[in-house]
């Protein structure tokens, strides 16, 4: 029987909605892709221990690790302890250390499992930052921790550096100091201010062209230590320009949750690899699409991945930094966790109309893995908002 429920819309009306989607079948074994595909994974809060969720959020480690197994089973690498896991928005450096320790240990128990871990400066409050050396010391601590546990680092953008840096030369100094010390190659991270307003003017300029020059200069000066760079500006033209200018052998990882389908497919000459938060939410679809692309079946790739793009644009709509709520909402609807709550109570960052839109778009994109469960849980959420 087709599931149906009543959903609100922008016209302050409630309309009957019938589900139309078909769940994506799981592969028998992890597929092989011809693009490097990192899924930035969320953490699962523990509401039974969350007595002070804004200030001391608790994590359900067992369920958090189970979700990583779900991603690995679909062929993804994991970008751990990144923005999607609420770094600086519910998960502090102490929590990130525990997450990194557990995930690295868990990966060693799974054949073929791979991950890289976010290293930032979030143990250093931007307001308390006095010098570039403060920023360097914070990065050294985090990368040192990751390498001590045999992990590889993704060098996240730093709020503290954005606060104290005065010029592109300051960025070159900090990144040069850090990259000269790393054991392995790292992935750099260009996170736009739509994801984090405190990163406005990163790389020493409000101008994209000047910021791009700074990034390329840093990569050229340290190319033996840079695997690639993730760019999250939600502007495909800017990513294509960065991709064009990267030195040979340095990879471009799309973080564009608006335009990832076309950027991953490429233009016949260049393409982007992926490091995406949306892959957490649409993992079965993305896995099937990437496997088809690797087999040379671009028609299937497009047919499967393109319907997820409107869903992603809704989840990442402005204010973009609250996208984590939509990601966890889908994890709950799909049965990966038993409750809809986030560290720091971040589920309250979006309203019921937003969640109703996500539900409809997820259904149409075949992202609801268990339609009956999803409908039941959506009805319970609607009841909380007085929609019976």
mmCIF file of C-alpha atoms in Angstrom:
data_model
loop_
_atom_site.group_PDB
_atom_site.id
_atom_site.type_symbol
_atom_site.label_atom_id
_atom_site.label_comp_id
_atom_site.label_asym_id
_atom_site.label_seq_id
_atom_site.Cartn_x
_atom_site.Cartn_y
_atom_site.Cartn_z
ATOM 1 C CA UNK A 1 0.000 0.000 0.000
ATOM 2 C CA UNK A 2 1.282 3.458 -0.889
ATOM 3 C CA UNK A 3 2.187 5.470 2.200
ATOM 4 C CA UNK A 4 0.533 8.845 2.605
ATOM 5 C CA UNK A 5 0.528 11.648 5.163
ATOM 6 C CA UNK A 6 -0.449 15.276 5.502
ATOM 7 C CA UNK A 7 2.360 17.806 5.018
ATOM 8 C CA UNK A 8 2.341 21.580 5.470
ATOM 9 C CA UNK A 9 3.401 23.960 2.718
ATOM 10 C CA UNK A 10 4.273 27.639 2.379
ATOM 11 C CA UNK A 11 0.639 28.639 1.873
ATOM 12 C CA UNK A 12 -0.149 27.767 5.490
ATOM 13 C CA UNK A 13 -2.143 24.795 4.289
ATOM 14 C CA UNK A 14 -1.813 21.090 4.970
ATOM 15 C CA UNK A 15 -2.087 18.783 1.972
ATOM 16 C CA UNK A 16 -2.192 15.042 1.535
ATOM 17 C CA UNK A 17 1.060 13.676 0.170
ATOM 18 C CA UNK A 18 1.523 10.175 -1.268
ATOM 19 C CA UNK A 19 5.001 8.706 -1.350
ATOM 20 C CA UNK A 20 6.286 7.842 -4.816
ATOM 21 C CA UNK A 21 9.924 6.860 -4.307
ATOM 22 C CA UNK A 22 11.657 3.505 -4.666
ATOM 23 C CA UNK A 23 14.481 2.685 -2.236
ATOM 24 C CA UNK A 24 17.941 2.165 -3.732
ATOM 25 C CA UNK A 25 19.148 -1.440 -3.460
ATOM 26 C CA UNK A 26 22.330 -2.047 -1.467
ATOM 27 C CA UNK A 27 25.386 -3.498 -3.239
ATOM 28 C CA UNK A 28 26.487 -7.008 -2.226
ATOM 29 C CA UNK A 29 29.980 -5.668 -1.526
ATOM 30 C CA UNK A 30 31.538 -2.199 -1.432
ATOM 31 C CA UNK A 31 31.741 -0.918 -5.021
ATOM 32 C CA UNK A 32 34.851 0.530 -6.637
ATOM 33 C CA UNK A 33 34.747 4.129 -7.863
ATOM 34 C CA UNK A 34 36.922 6.039 -10.344
ATOM 35 C CA UNK A 35 36.579 9.173 -8.234
ATOM 36 C CA UNK A 36 37.874 9.535 -4.691
ATOM 37 C CA UNK A 37 34.689 9.925 -2.668
ATOM 38 C CA UNK A 38 34.755 11.084 0.949
ATOM 39 C CA UNK A 39 31.496 11.287 2.866
ATOM 40 C CA UNK A 40 31.709 13.828 5.684
ATOM 41 C CA UNK A 41 29.885 11.996 8.469
ATOM 42 C CA UNK A 42 27.668 13.314 11.263
ATOM 43 C CA UNK A 43 27.746 12.319 14.923
ATOM 44 C CA UNK A 44 24.751 10.941 16.802
ATOM 45 C CA UNK A 45 23.802 12.641 20.036
ATOM 46 C CA UNK A 46 22.822 10.705 23.146
ATOM 47 C CA UNK A 47 19.600 12.322 24.411
ATOM 48 C CA UNK A 48 19.522 10.099 27.494
ATOM 49 C CA UNK A 49 22.744 11.716 28.758
ATOM 50 C CA UNK A 50 22.194 15.149 27.248
ATOM 51 C CA UNK A 51 21.364 17.011 30.468
ATOM 52 C CA UNK A 52 23.121 20.158 29.203
ATOM 53 C CA UNK A 53 22.998 19.840 25.374
ATOM 54 C CA UNK A 54 24.050 23.408 24.532
ATOM 55 C CA UNK A 55 27.189 23.353 26.648
ATOM 56 C CA UNK A 56 28.086 19.694 27.137
ATOM 57 C CA UNK A 57 26.455 17.631 24.394
ATOM 58 C CA UNK A 58 26.844 13.869 24.718
ATOM 59 C CA UNK A 59 27.561 11.482 21.848
ATOM 60 C CA UNK A 60 26.121 8.017 21.258
ATOM 61 C CA UNK A 61 29.383 6.402 20.207
ATOM 62 C CA UNK A 62 27.964 3.003 19.293
ATOM 63 C CA UNK A 63 25.425 4.432 16.852
ATOM 64 C CA UNK A 64 27.942 6.968 15.543
ATOM 65 C CA UNK A 65 30.366 4.150 14.688
ATOM 66 C CA UNK A 66 27.582 2.042 13.165
ATOM 67 C CA UNK A 67 26.856 4.851 10.738
ATOM 68 C CA UNK A 68 30.489 4.830 9.628
ATOM 69 C CA UNK A 69 30.169 1.129 8.851
ATOM 70 C CA UNK A 70 27.123 1.994 6.728
ATOM 71 C CA UNK A 71 29.210 4.463 4.701
ATOM 72 C CA UNK A 72 32.166 2.096 4.327
ATOM 73 C CA UNK A 73 29.845 -0.690 3.120
ATOM 74 C CA UNK A 74 28.777 1.589 0.273
ATOM 75 C CA UNK A 75 32.350 2.232 -0.890
ATOM 76 C CA UNK A 76 32.968 5.641 0.676
ATOM 77 C CA UNK A 77 35.978 6.968 2.446
ATOM 78 C CA UNK A 78 35.061 9.030 5.496
ATOM 79 C CA UNK A 79 36.020 12.622 6.189
ATOM 80 C CA UNK A 80 35.989 12.445 9.965
ATOM 81 C CA UNK A 81 35.530 15.188 12.545
ATOM 82 C CA UNK A 82 34.703 17.801 9.913
ATOM 83 C CA UNK A 83 32.042 20.499 9.665
ATOM 84 C CA UNK A 84 29.295 17.870 9.200
ATOM 85 C CA UNK A 85 30.140 16.410 12.619
ATOM 86 C CA UNK A 86 29.422 19.871 14.072
ATOM 87 C CA UNK A 87 32.986 20.940 14.725
ATOM 88 C CA UNK A 88 32.667 24.279 16.472
ATOM 89 C CA UNK A 89 28.864 23.925 16.526
ATOM 90 C CA UNK A 90 28.313 21.222 19.131
ATOM 91 C CA UNK A 91 31.471 19.111 18.967
ATOM 92 C CA UNK A 92 34.529 20.639 20.629
ATOM 93 C CA UNK A 93 38.158 19.555 20.313
ATOM 94 C CA UNK A 94 37.869 17.139 23.252
ATOM 95 C CA UNK A 95 34.911 15.441 21.590
ATOM 96 C CA UNK A 96 36.684 15.469 18.238
ATOM 97 C CA UNK A 97 39.678 13.692 19.762
ATOM 98 C CA UNK A 98 37.432 10.915 21.032
ATOM 99 C CA UNK A 99 35.710 10.686 17.650
ATOM 100 C CA UNK A 100 39.019 10.520 15.793
ATOM 101 C CA UNK A 101 40.423 7.871 18.159
ATOM 102 C CA UNK A 102 37.355 5.687 17.861
ATOM 103 C CA UNK A 103 36.987 6.036 14.081
ATOM 104 C CA UNK A 104 40.630 5.261 13.365
ATOM 105 C CA UNK A 105 40.430 2.169 15.569
ATOM 106 C CA UNK A 106 37.140 1.125 13.938
ATOM 107 C CA UNK A 107 38.590 1.535 10.443
ATOM 108 C CA UNK A 108 41.366 -0.909 11.272
ATOM 109 C CA UNK A 109 38.704 -3.575 11.888
ATOM 110 C CA UNK A 110 37.125 -3.182 8.440
ATOM 111 C CA UNK A 111 38.817 -4.449 5.291
ATOM 112 C CA UNK A 112 39.347 -1.588 2.849
ATOM 113 C CA UNK A 113 37.997 1.081 5.204
ATOM 114 C CA UNK A 114 39.676 4.463 4.854
ATOM 115 C CA UNK A 115 39.313 7.890 6.404
ATOM 116 C CA UNK A 116 41.025 11.223 6.886
ATOM 117 C CA UNK A 117 40.499 13.453 9.909
ATOM 118 C CA UNK A 118 39.828 17.147 10.267
ATOM 119 C CA UNK A 119 42.562 19.166 11.958
ATOM 120 C CA UNK A 120 41.696 22.723 12.894
ATOM 121 C CA UNK A 121 42.253 25.231 15.655
ATOM 122 C CA UNK A 122 38.937 25.046 17.488
ATOM 123 C CA UNK A 123 40.591 24.531 20.882
ATOM 124 C CA UNK A 124 41.724 28.159 20.444
ATOM 125 C CA UNK A 125 38.954 30.733 20.834
ATOM 126 C CA UNK A 126 39.266 33.355 18.076
ATOM 127 C CA UNK A 127 38.868 36.169 20.615
ATOM 128 C CA UNK A 128 41.794 34.790 22.620
ATOM 129 C CA UNK A 129 44.113 34.531 19.616
ATOM 130 C CA UNK A 130 46.951 37.016 19.801
ATOM 131 C CA UNK A 131 49.370 35.940 17.074
ATOM 132 C CA UNK A 132 50.005 33.700 14.094
ATOM 133 C CA UNK A 133 52.157 31.539 16.362
ATOM 134 C CA UNK A 134 49.070 30.844 18.505
ATOM 135 C CA UNK A 135 47.355 29.495 15.392
ATOM 136 C CA UNK A 136 50.396 27.437 14.420
ATOM 137 C CA UNK A 137 50.563 25.865 17.882
ATOM 138 C CA UNK A 138 46.872 24.919 17.709
ATOM 139 C CA UNK A 139 47.261 23.294 14.285
ATOM 140 C CA UNK A 140 50.385 21.477 15.479
ATOM 141 C CA UNK A 141 48.490 20.025 18.425
ATOM 142 C CA UNK A 142 45.644 18.710 16.304
ATOM 143 C CA UNK A 143 47.704 17.322 13.428
ATOM 144 C CA UNK A 144 50.113 15.823 15.953
ATOM 145 C CA UNK A 145 47.209 14.049 17.654
ATOM 146 C CA UNK A 146 45.923 12.639 14.355
ATOM 147 C CA UNK A 147 49.368 11.448 13.262
ATOM 148 C CA UNK A 148 50.063 9.922 16.684
ATOM 149 C CA UNK A 149 47.026 7.716 16.076
ATOM 150 C CA UNK A 150 48.253 6.852 12.538
ATOM 151 C CA UNK A 151 45.707 9.044 10.813
ATOM 152 C CA UNK A 152 45.893 11.406 7.839
ATOM 153 C CA UNK A 153 44.864 15.039 8.202
ATOM 154 C CA UNK A 154 42.510 17.386 6.406
ATOM 155 C CA UNK A 155 43.705 20.892 7.295
ATOM 156 C CA UNK A 156 40.473 22.716 8.071
ATOM 157 C CA UNK A 157 40.038 26.463 7.731
ATOM 158 C CA UNK A 158 40.714 28.313 10.991
ATOM 159 C CA UNK A 159 38.457 30.933 12.560
ATOM 160 C CA UNK A 160 41.407 32.043 14.694
ATOM 161 C CA UNK A 161 43.595 32.559 11.624
ATOM 162 C CA UNK A 162 40.836 34.524 9.884
ATOM 163 C CA UNK A 163 40.747 36.798 12.906
ATOM 164 C CA UNK A 164 44.471 37.579 13.245
ATOM 165 C CA UNK A 165 45.820 37.291 9.693
ATOM 166 C CA UNK A 166 46.364 40.640 7.975
ATOM 167 C CA UNK A 167 47.508 39.567 4.514
ATOM 168 C CA UNK A 168 47.952 36.632 2.132
ATOM 169 C CA UNK A 169 51.537 36.451 3.374
ATOM 170 C CA UNK A 170 50.259 35.603 6.855
ATOM 171 C CA UNK A 171 48.340 32.644 5.440
ATOM 172 C CA UNK A 172 51.392 31.532 3.472
ATOM 173 C CA UNK A 173 53.482 31.709 6.650
ATOM 174 C CA UNK A 174 51.072 29.613 8.744
ATOM 175 C CA UNK A 175 50.354 26.992 6.074
ATOM 176 C CA UNK A 176 54.020 26.754 5.164
ATOM 177 C CA UNK A 177 55.009 26.160 8.787
ATOM 178 C CA UNK A 178 52.414 23.433 9.239
ATOM 179 C CA UNK A 179 52.895 21.664 5.914
ATOM 180 C CA UNK A 180 56.670 21.528 6.413
ATOM 181 C CA UNK A 181 56.058 19.362 9.497
ATOM 182 C CA UNK A 182 53.357 16.914 8.380
ATOM 183 C CA UNK A 183 54.266 13.259 8.040
ATOM 184 C CA UNK A 184 51.898 12.614 5.123
ATOM 185 C CA UNK A 185 50.305 14.663 2.414
ATOM 186 C CA UNK A 186 47.230 16.552 3.594
ATOM 187 C CA UNK A 187 44.050 17.863 2.020
ATOM 188 C CA UNK A 188 43.526 21.613 2.378
ATOM 189 C CA UNK A 189 40.049 23.001 2.927
ATOM 190 C CA UNK A 190 38.577 26.195 1.506
ATOM 191 C CA UNK A 191 35.301 26.657 3.374
ATOM 192 C CA UNK A 192 33.203 29.621 2.312
ATOM 193 C CA UNK A 193 31.600 32.083 4.685
ATOM 194 C CA UNK A 194 28.140 30.718 3.808
ATOM 195 C CA UNK A 195 29.171 27.643 5.815
ATOM 196 C CA UNK A 196 30.874 29.683 8.535
ATOM 197 C CA UNK A 197 30.479 33.485 8.626
ATOM 198 C CA UNK A 198 33.616 33.758 10.773
ATOM 199 C CA UNK A 199 35.693 32.690 7.766
ATOM 200 C CA UNK A 200 34.893 35.794 5.696
ATOM 201 C CA UNK A 201 38.009 37.112 3.952
ATOM 202 C CA UNK A 202 39.908 33.840 4.254
ATOM 203 C CA UNK A 203 43.221 33.688 2.375
ATOM 204 C CA UNK A 204 43.649 37.392 3.063
ATOM 205 C CA UNK A 205 41.077 38.909 0.722
ATOM 206 C CA UNK A 206 37.357 39.358 0.072
ATOM 207 C CA UNK A 207 38.149 38.975 -3.638
ATOM 208 C CA UNK A 208 37.906 35.444 -5.031
ATOM 209 C CA UNK A 209 40.634 36.116 -7.566
ATOM 210 C CA UNK A 210 43.089 37.352 -4.932
ATOM 211 C CA UNK A 211 42.187 34.506 -2.571
ATOM 212 C CA UNK A 212 42.703 32.003 -5.394
ATOM 213 C CA UNK A 213 46.151 33.443 -6.107
ATOM 214 C CA UNK A 214 47.040 32.982 -2.437
ATOM 215 C CA UNK A 215 45.842 29.359 -2.382
ATOM 216 C CA UNK A 216 47.698 28.454 -5.565
ATOM 217 C CA UNK A 217 50.895 30.059 -4.271
ATOM 218 C CA UNK A 218 50.652 28.052 -1.038
ATOM 219 C CA UNK A 219 50.051 24.811 -2.931
ATOM 220 C CA UNK A 220 52.893 25.488 -5.388
ATOM 221 C CA UNK A 221 55.292 26.183 -2.502
ATOM 222 C CA UNK A 222 54.259 22.995 -0.677
ATOM 223 C CA UNK A 223 53.094 20.683 -3.462
ATOM 224 C CA UNK A 224 55.015 17.687 -2.079
ATOM 225 C CA UNK A 225 52.821 17.893 1.056
ATOM 226 C CA UNK A 226 49.420 18.637 -0.524
ATOM 227 C CA UNK A 227 47.271 15.785 -1.820
ATOM 228 C CA UNK A 228 44.525 18.161 -2.859
ATOM 229 C CA UNK A 229 42.124 20.863 -1.788
ATOM 230 C CA UNK A 230 38.442 20.763 -0.971
ATOM 231 C CA UNK A 231 36.562 23.854 -2.118
ATOM 232 C CA UNK A 232 33.168 24.651 -0.618
ATOM 233 C CA UNK A 233 31.968 27.928 -2.128
ATOM 234 C CA UNK A 234 28.688 26.697 -3.706
ATOM 235 C CA UNK A 235 29.797 28.223 -7.015
ATOM 236 C CA UNK A 236 30.742 25.792 -9.769
ATOM 237 C CA UNK A 237 32.508 28.446 -11.879
ATOM 238 C CA UNK A 238 34.893 29.228 -9.014
ATOM 239 C CA UNK A 239 35.629 25.552 -8.469
ATOM 240 C CA UNK A 240 36.303 25.022 -12.161
ATOM 241 C CA UNK A 241 38.763 27.936 -12.141
ATOM 242 C CA UNK A 242 40.566 26.508 -9.103
ATOM 243 C CA UNK A 243 40.615 23.076 -10.726
ATOM 244 C CA UNK A 244 42.107 24.537 -13.896
ATOM 245 C CA UNK A 245 44.943 26.217 -12.010
ATOM 246 C CA UNK A 246 45.964 23.376 -9.710
ATOM 247 C CA UNK A 247 49.464 21.972 -10.300
ATOM 248 C CA UNK A 248 49.609 18.551 -11.942
ATOM 249 C CA UNK A 249 49.056 15.800 -9.409
ATOM 250 C CA UNK A 250 47.171 17.982 -6.908
ATOM 251 C CA UNK A 251 43.526 16.924 -6.668
ATOM 252 C CA UNK A 252 40.391 19.032 -6.523
ATOM 253 C CA UNK A 253 37.741 17.753 -4.104
ATOM 254 C CA UNK A 254 34.324 19.264 -4.614
ATOM 255 C CA UNK A 255 32.576 20.437 -1.490
ATOM 256 C CA UNK A 256 29.849 22.088 -3.575
ATOM 257 C CA UNK A 257 26.604 20.646 -2.251
ATOM 258 C CA UNK A 258 24.686 22.590 -4.927
ATOM 259 C CA UNK A 259 26.524 21.487 -8.088
ATOM 260 C CA UNK A 260 28.343 18.241 -7.226
ATOM 261 C CA UNK A 261 26.767 16.092 -9.941
ATOM 262 C CA UNK A 262 28.214 18.044 -12.876
ATOM 263 C CA UNK A 263 31.521 18.724 -11.104
ATOM 264 C CA UNK A 264 32.112 15.042 -10.358
ATOM 265 C CA UNK A 265 31.194 13.997 -13.892
ATOM 266 C CA UNK A 266 33.517 16.648 -15.312
ATOM 267 C CA UNK A 267 33.829 18.318 -18.674
ATOM 268 C CA UNK A 268 35.657 15.590 -20.557
ATOM 269 C CA UNK A 269 39.064 17.019 -19.641
ATOM 270 C CA UNK A 270 38.945 17.661 -15.909
ATOM 271 C CA UNK A 271 36.714 16.501 -13.091
ATOM 272 C CA UNK A 272 36.467 16.865 -9.331
ATOM 273 C CA UNK A 273 36.782 14.198 -6.715
ATOM 274 C CA UNK A 274 34.368 14.536 -3.799
ATOM 275 C CA UNK A 275 34.372 15.426 -0.122
ATOM 276 C CA UNK A 276 30.745 16.135 0.635
ATOM 277 C CA UNK A 277 28.389 16.406 3.570
ATOM 278 C CA UNK A 278 25.426 15.502 1.363
ATOM 279 C CA UNK A 279 26.906 12.030 0.802
ATOM 280 C CA UNK A 280 26.063 11.326 4.456
ATOM 281 C CA UNK A 281 22.382 11.850 3.648
ATOM 282 C CA UNK A 282 22.162 10.262 0.177
ATOM 283 C CA UNK A 283 24.819 7.572 0.499
ATOM 284 C CA UNK A 284 23.024 4.686 -1.303
ATOM 285 C CA UNK A 285 22.159 6.914 -4.275
ATOM 286 C CA UNK A 286 25.632 8.435 -4.463
ATOM 287 C CA UNK A 287 27.219 4.982 -4.228
ATOM 288 C CA UNK A 288 25.106 3.582 -7.064
ATOM 289 C CA UNK A 289 25.766 6.646 -9.212
ATOM 290 C CA UNK A 290 29.530 6.617 -8.638
ATOM 291 C CA UNK A 291 29.714 2.896 -9.385
ATOM 292 C CA UNK A 292 27.868 3.504 -12.663
ATOM 293 C CA UNK A 293 30.245 6.345 -13.551
ATOM 294 C CA UNK A 294 33.216 4.067 -12.921
ATOM 295 C CA UNK A 295 31.667 1.527 -15.296
ATOM 296 C CA UNK A 296 31.322 4.199 -17.992
ATOM 297 C CA UNK A 297 27.538 4.377 -17.624
ATOM 298 C CA UNK A 298 27.034 8.142 -17.448
ATOM 299 C CA UNK A 299 23.305 7.855 -18.164
ATOM 300 C CA UNK A 300 22.727 5.860 -14.985
ATOM 301 C CA UNK A 301 25.051 8.165 -13.067
ATOM 302 C CA UNK A 302 22.951 11.165 -14.071
ATOM 303 C CA UNK A 303 19.613 9.408 -13.587
ATOM 304 C CA UNK A 304 20.497 8.457 -10.006
ATOM 305 C CA UNK A 305 22.523 11.459 -8.808
ATOM 306 C CA UNK A 306 20.660 14.372 -10.407
ATOM 307 C CA UNK A 307 17.395 13.894 -8.428
ATOM 308 C CA UNK A 308 19.414 14.268 -5.210
ATOM 309 C CA UNK A 309 20.590 17.764 -6.174
ATOM 310 C CA UNK A 310 17.296 19.627 -5.431
ATOM 311 C CA UNK A 311 17.222 17.809 -2.092
ATOM 312 C CA UNK A 312 20.775 18.881 -1.326
ATOM 313 C CA UNK A 313 20.061 22.478 -2.278
ATOM 314 C CA UNK A 314 17.153 22.495 0.158
ATOM 315 C CA UNK A 315 19.235 20.973 2.973
ATOM 316 C CA UNK A 316 22.060 23.477 2.366
ATOM 317 C CA UNK A 317 19.893 26.532 1.789
ATOM 318 C CA UNK A 318 20.692 29.742 3.661
ATOM 319 C CA UNK A 319 21.611 29.902 6.519
ATOM 320 C CA UNK A 320 23.831 27.147 5.130
ATOM 321 C CA UNK A 321 25.670 26.398 8.368
ATOM 322 C CA UNK A 322 22.502 24.735 9.702
ATOM 323 C CA UNK A 323 22.541 22.007 7.050
ATOM 324 C CA UNK A 324 23.517 19.457 9.719
ATOM 325 C CA UNK A 325 19.890 19.440 10.880
ATOM 326 C CA UNK A 326 18.684 18.167 7.499
ATOM 327 C CA UNK A 327 21.425 15.552 7.302
ATOM 328 C CA UNK A 328 20.507 14.115 10.707
ATOM 329 C CA UNK A 329 16.790 14.378 9.921
ATOM 330 C CA UNK A 330 17.301 11.962 7.017
ATOM 331 C CA UNK A 331 19.468 9.655 9.133
ATOM 332 C CA UNK A 332 16.543 9.449 11.577
ATOM 333 C CA UNK A 333 13.920 8.919 8.863
ATOM 334 C CA UNK A 334 16.049 6.123 7.377
ATOM 335 C CA UNK A 335 16.479 4.300 10.672
ATOM 336 C CA UNK A 336 20.151 4.974 11.322
ATOM 337 C CA UNK A 337 19.298 6.461 14.717
ATOM 338 C CA UNK A 338 16.302 6.185 17.007
ATOM 339 C CA UNK A 339 15.707 9.898 17.639
ATOM 340 C CA UNK A 340 15.830 13.266 15.920
ATOM 341 C CA UNK A 341 18.167 15.320 18.075
ATOM 342 C CA UNK A 342 21.584 16.856 17.433
ATOM 343 C CA UNK A 343 24.427 17.961 19.680
ATOM 344 C CA UNK A 344 23.720 21.480 20.961
ATOM 345 C CA UNK A 345 20.029 21.040 20.096
ATOM 346 C CA UNK A 346 20.781 21.971 16.487
ATOM 347 C CA UNK A 347 17.583 20.311 15.229
ATOM 348 C CA UNK A 348 15.826 23.532 16.294
ATOM 349 C CA UNK A 349 17.805 25.522 13.701
ATOM 350 C CA UNK A 350 15.256 24.632 10.993
ATOM 351 C CA UNK A 351 11.461 24.781 10.986
ATOM 352 C CA UNK A 352 8.774 22.267 10.133
ATOM 353 C CA UNK A 353 8.219 23.687 6.621
ATOM 354 C CA UNK A 354 11.895 23.035 5.875
ATOM 355 C CA UNK A 355 11.629 19.453 7.105
ATOM 356 C CA UNK A 356 8.425 18.887 5.142
ATOM 357 C CA UNK A 357 10.176 20.053 1.970
ATOM 358 C CA UNK A 358 13.118 17.738 2.686
ATOM 359 C CA UNK A 359 10.722 14.823 3.163
ATOM 360 C CA UNK A 360 9.032 15.406 -0.202
ATOM 361 C CA UNK A 361 12.313 15.929 -2.070
ATOM 362 C CA UNK A 362 13.932 12.887 -0.427
ATOM 363 C CA UNK A 363 10.995 10.723 -1.468
ATOM 364 C CA UNK A 364 11.112 11.972 -5.063
ATOM 365 C CA UNK A 365 14.881 11.373 -5.158
ATOM 366 C CA UNK A 366 14.479 7.765 -3.899
ATOM 367 C CA UNK A 367 16.439 8.630 -0.762
ATOM 368 C CA UNK A 368 13.924 7.265 1.772
ATOM 369 C CA UNK A 369 15.304 3.774 2.401
ATOM 370 C CA UNK A 370 12.338 2.589 4.494
ATOM 371 C CA UNK A 371 9.264 4.519 3.321
ATOM 372 C CA UNK A 372 6.906 3.078 5.927
ATOM 373 C CA UNK A 373 9.259 3.954 8.791
ATOM 374 C CA UNK A 374 9.971 7.381 7.302
ATOM 375 C CA UNK A 375 6.261 8.191 7.040
ATOM 376 C CA UNK A 376 5.636 7.006 10.600
ATOM 377 C CA UNK A 377 8.466 9.135 11.982
ATOM 378 C CA UNK A 378 7.474 12.171 9.935
ATOM 379 C CA UNK A 379 3.936 11.905 11.315
ATOM 380 C CA UNK A 380 5.293 11.865 14.852
ATOM 381 C CA UNK A 381 7.332 15.009 14.178
ATOM 382 C CA UNK A 382 4.338 16.754 12.632
ATOM 383 C CA UNK A 383 2.354 15.949 15.759
ATOM 384 C CA UNK A 384 4.902 17.812 17.874
ATOM 385 C CA UNK A 385 4.168 20.886 15.739
ATOM 386 C CA UNK A 386 0.401 20.447 16.157
ATOM 387 C CA UNK A 387 -0.212 18.915 12.726
ATOM 388 C CA UNK A 388 -2.251 15.763 13.281
#
